[in-house]
GROMACS .gro file of C-alpha atoms in nm:
model
  146
    1UNK     CA    1   3.827   3.320  -2.400
    2UNK     CA    2   4.060   3.316  -2.103
    3UNK     CA    3   4.166   3.571  -1.844
    4UNK     CA    4   4.515   3.583  -1.697
    5UNK     CA    5   4.571   3.736  -1.355
    6UNK     CA    6   4.774   4.059  -1.361
    7UNK     CA    7   5.049   3.891  -1.160
    8UNK     CA    8   5.099   3.636  -1.438
    9UNK     CA    9   4.921   3.362  -1.242
   10UNK     CA   10   4.682   3.092  -1.354
   11UNK     CA   11   4.469   3.135  -1.667
   12UNK     CA   12   4.095   3.117  -1.601
   13UNK     CA   13   3.855   3.023  -1.878
   14UNK     CA   14   3.509   3.173  -1.907
   15UNK     CA   15   3.364   2.836  -1.799
   16UNK     CA   16   3.573   2.845  -1.481
   17UNK     CA   17   3.467   3.201  -1.404
   18UNK     CA   18   3.101   3.112  -1.450
   19UNK     CA   19   3.139   2.803  -1.230
   20UNK     CA   20   3.310   3.011  -0.959
   21UNK     CA   21   3.034   3.271  -0.974
   22UNK     CA   22   2.766   3.002  -0.943
   23UNK     CA   23   2.943   2.865  -0.635
   24UNK     CA   24   2.917   3.190  -0.437
   25UNK     CA   25   2.645   3.197  -0.175
   26UNK     CA   26   2.510   3.513  -0.019
   27UNK     CA   27   2.175   3.565   0.156
   28UNK     CA   28   1.892   3.563  -0.097
   29UNK     CA   29   2.084   3.360  -0.354
   30UNK     CA   30   1.977   3.012  -0.461
   31UNK     CA   31   2.067   2.711  -0.248
   32UNK     CA   32   2.201   2.388  -0.395
   33UNK     CA   33   2.014   2.062  -0.345
   34UNK     CA   34   2.262   1.827  -0.179
   35UNK     CA   35   2.348   1.479  -0.298
   36UNK     CA   36   2.279   1.255   0.006
   37UNK     CA   37   2.568   1.093   0.191
   38UNK     CA   38   2.677   0.765   0.035
   39UNK     CA   39   2.560   0.867  -0.312
   40UNK     CA   40   2.770   0.989  -0.603
   41UNK     CA   41   2.684   1.216  -0.894
   42UNK     CA   42   2.941   1.131  -1.163
   43UNK     CA   43   2.745   1.323  -1.429
   44UNK     CA   44   2.689   1.632  -1.215
   45UNK     CA   45   2.346   1.740  -1.096
   46UNK     CA   46   2.073   1.964  -1.224
   47UNK     CA   47   1.714   1.970  -1.101
   48UNK     CA   48   1.366   1.996  -1.246
   49UNK     CA   49   1.108   2.174  -1.033
   50UNK     CA   50   0.737   2.120  -1.071
   51UNK     CA   51   0.445   2.260  -0.874
   52UNK     CA   52   0.370   2.038  -0.573
   53UNK     CA   53   0.022   1.946  -0.705
   54UNK     CA   54   0.187   1.761  -0.997
   55UNK     CA   55   0.431   1.567  -0.775
   56UNK     CA   56   0.220   1.260  -0.689
   57UNK     CA   57   0.085   1.202  -1.044
   58UNK     CA   58   0.435   1.234  -1.193
   59UNK     CA   59   0.583   1.005  -0.927
   60UNK     CA   60   0.330   0.732  -1.003
   61UNK     CA   61   0.422   0.736  -1.375
   62UNK     CA   62   0.797   0.684  -1.333
   63UNK     CA   63   0.968   0.344  -1.361
   64UNK     CA   64   1.267   0.467  -1.157
   65UNK     CA   65   1.283   0.763  -0.919
   66UNK     CA   66   1.599   0.930  -0.797
   67UNK     CA   67   1.625   1.187  -0.521
   68UNK     CA   68   1.318   1.406  -0.485
   69UNK     CA   69   1.305   1.712  -0.261
   70UNK     CA   70   0.993   1.904  -0.167
   71UNK     CA   71   0.878   2.223  -0.004
   72UNK     CA   72   0.526   2.363   0.019
   73UNK     CA   73   0.528   2.493  -0.339
   74UNK     CA   74   0.749   2.257  -0.546
   75UNK     CA   75   0.889   1.911  -0.589
   76UNK     CA   76   1.250   1.902  -0.712
   77UNK     CA   77   1.384   1.601  -0.909
   78UNK     CA   78   1.762   1.549  -0.943
   79UNK     CA   79   1.866   1.474  -1.301
   80UNK     CA   80   2.210   1.448  -1.466
   81UNK     CA   81   2.369   1.777  -1.571
   82UNK     CA   82   2.267   1.911  -1.912
   83UNK     CA   83   1.937   1.722  -1.915
   84UNK     CA   84   1.794   2.034  -2.076
   85UNK     CA   85   2.013   1.997  -2.384
   86UNK     CA   86   1.785   2.008  -2.691
   87UNK     CA   87   1.485   1.952  -2.466
   88UNK     CA   88   1.213   2.206  -2.393
   89UNK     CA   89   1.072   2.116  -2.050
   90UNK     CA   90   0.694   2.171  -2.036
   91UNK     CA   91   0.549   2.469  -1.856
   92UNK     CA   92   0.518   2.505  -1.556
   93UNK     CA   93   0.835   2.300  -1.494
   94UNK     CA   94   1.151   2.495  -1.415
   95UNK     CA   95   1.495   2.364  -1.504
   96UNK     CA   96   1.765   2.448  -1.249
   97UNK     CA   97   2.125   2.410  -1.368
   98UNK     CA   98   2.350   2.304  -1.083
   99UNK     CA   99   2.044   2.194  -0.880
  100UNK     CA  100   2.010   2.547  -0.744
  101UNK     CA  101   1.680   2.627  -0.571
  102UNK     CA  102   1.597   2.997  -0.626
  103UNK     CA  103   1.467   3.217  -0.344
  104UNK     CA  104   1.451   2.938  -0.087
  105UNK     CA  105   1.494   3.028   0.280
  106UNK     CA  106   1.612   2.670   0.337
  107UNK     CA  107   1.694   2.362   0.132
  108UNK     CA  108   1.375   2.161   0.064
  109UNK     CA  109   1.332   1.830   0.245
  110UNK     CA  110   1.443   1.504   0.084
  111UNK     CA  111   1.120   1.305   0.042
  112UNK     CA  112   1.252   1.018  -0.173
  113UNK     CA  113   1.593   0.855  -0.185
  114UNK     CA  114   1.661   0.565  -0.423
  115UNK     CA  115   1.812   0.241  -0.297
  116UNK     CA  116   2.125   0.266  -0.514
  117UNK     CA  117   2.414   0.509  -0.513
  118UNK     CA  118   2.301   0.734  -0.801
  119UNK     CA  119   2.066   1.024  -0.716
  120UNK     CA  120   1.921   1.068  -1.064
  121UNK     CA  121   1.571   1.033  -1.200
  122UNK     CA  122   1.609   0.941  -1.570
  123UNK     CA  123   1.529   1.265  -1.756
  124UNK     CA  124   1.336   1.124  -2.055
  125UNK     CA  125   1.077   0.932  -1.848
  126UNK     CA  126   1.048   1.240  -1.621
  127UNK     CA  127   0.999   1.463  -1.925
  128UNK     CA  128   0.732   1.232  -2.069
  129UNK     CA  129   0.550   1.205  -1.734
  130UNK     CA  130   0.551   1.585  -1.704
  131UNK     CA  131   0.419   1.620  -2.058
  132UNK     CA  132   0.143   1.372  -1.980
  133UNK     CA  133   0.039   1.540  -1.654
  134UNK     CA  134   0.049   1.893  -1.802
  135UNK     CA  135  -0.118   1.797  -2.131
  136UNK     CA  136   0.187   1.908  -2.332
  137UNK     CA  137   0.290   1.741  -2.656
  138UNK     CA  138   0.656   1.629  -2.641
  139UNK     CA  139   0.886   1.847  -2.850
  140UNK     CA  140   0.973   1.567  -3.094
  141UNK     CA  141   0.604   1.495  -3.163
  142UNK     CA  142   0.509   1.851  -3.258
  143UNK     CA  143   0.457   1.937  -3.625
  144UNK     CA  144   0.753   2.103  -3.793
  145UNK     CA  145   0.702   2.468  -3.879
  146UNK     CA  146   0.868   2.602  -4.194
   0.00000   0.00000   0.00000
C-alpha cells in the first residue's frame, strides 16, 4: 500500500509512514537508546529490557556483551533489529523495536560498552541466558501442541 501526496509528490509506503511516525518525539513518548560515538549499527537496533535484578546474572552468562544501558528499574541490551522474529522472549523481558525506551524521563545510562565497533549483544545467547535466569523453557524446546 502506498500513499501519494495530493500535489502529485513522492509516494510513501506504509513502512515509510510507520518509520516516520516512530521517529516523532513529543514529551511522554519513548526515547531511543543511542548508539555510542564511534560505533555503527549496520543491522539497525532494537533493545531487550529486563528487570534490573536479573541484569548481573544474565551478564555473567554471556560470552559477548554489547551495549547495555540501565536505570533504576531495567537493564536494556542492544540487539540487531528484528531479533524478535520467530522468537518469544521470556516474561518479564520486554522487546523494544527501534531501541525505544517507554515512559523514560531520560535516556538510561550506558553501563557497558564493548571494545569493538558493533553495539550488539548476540540475541540467541541473550535469549538463552534470560530463559535460564527466569526458569523459562526456550520456545524450540517446548512440546508441540496439536
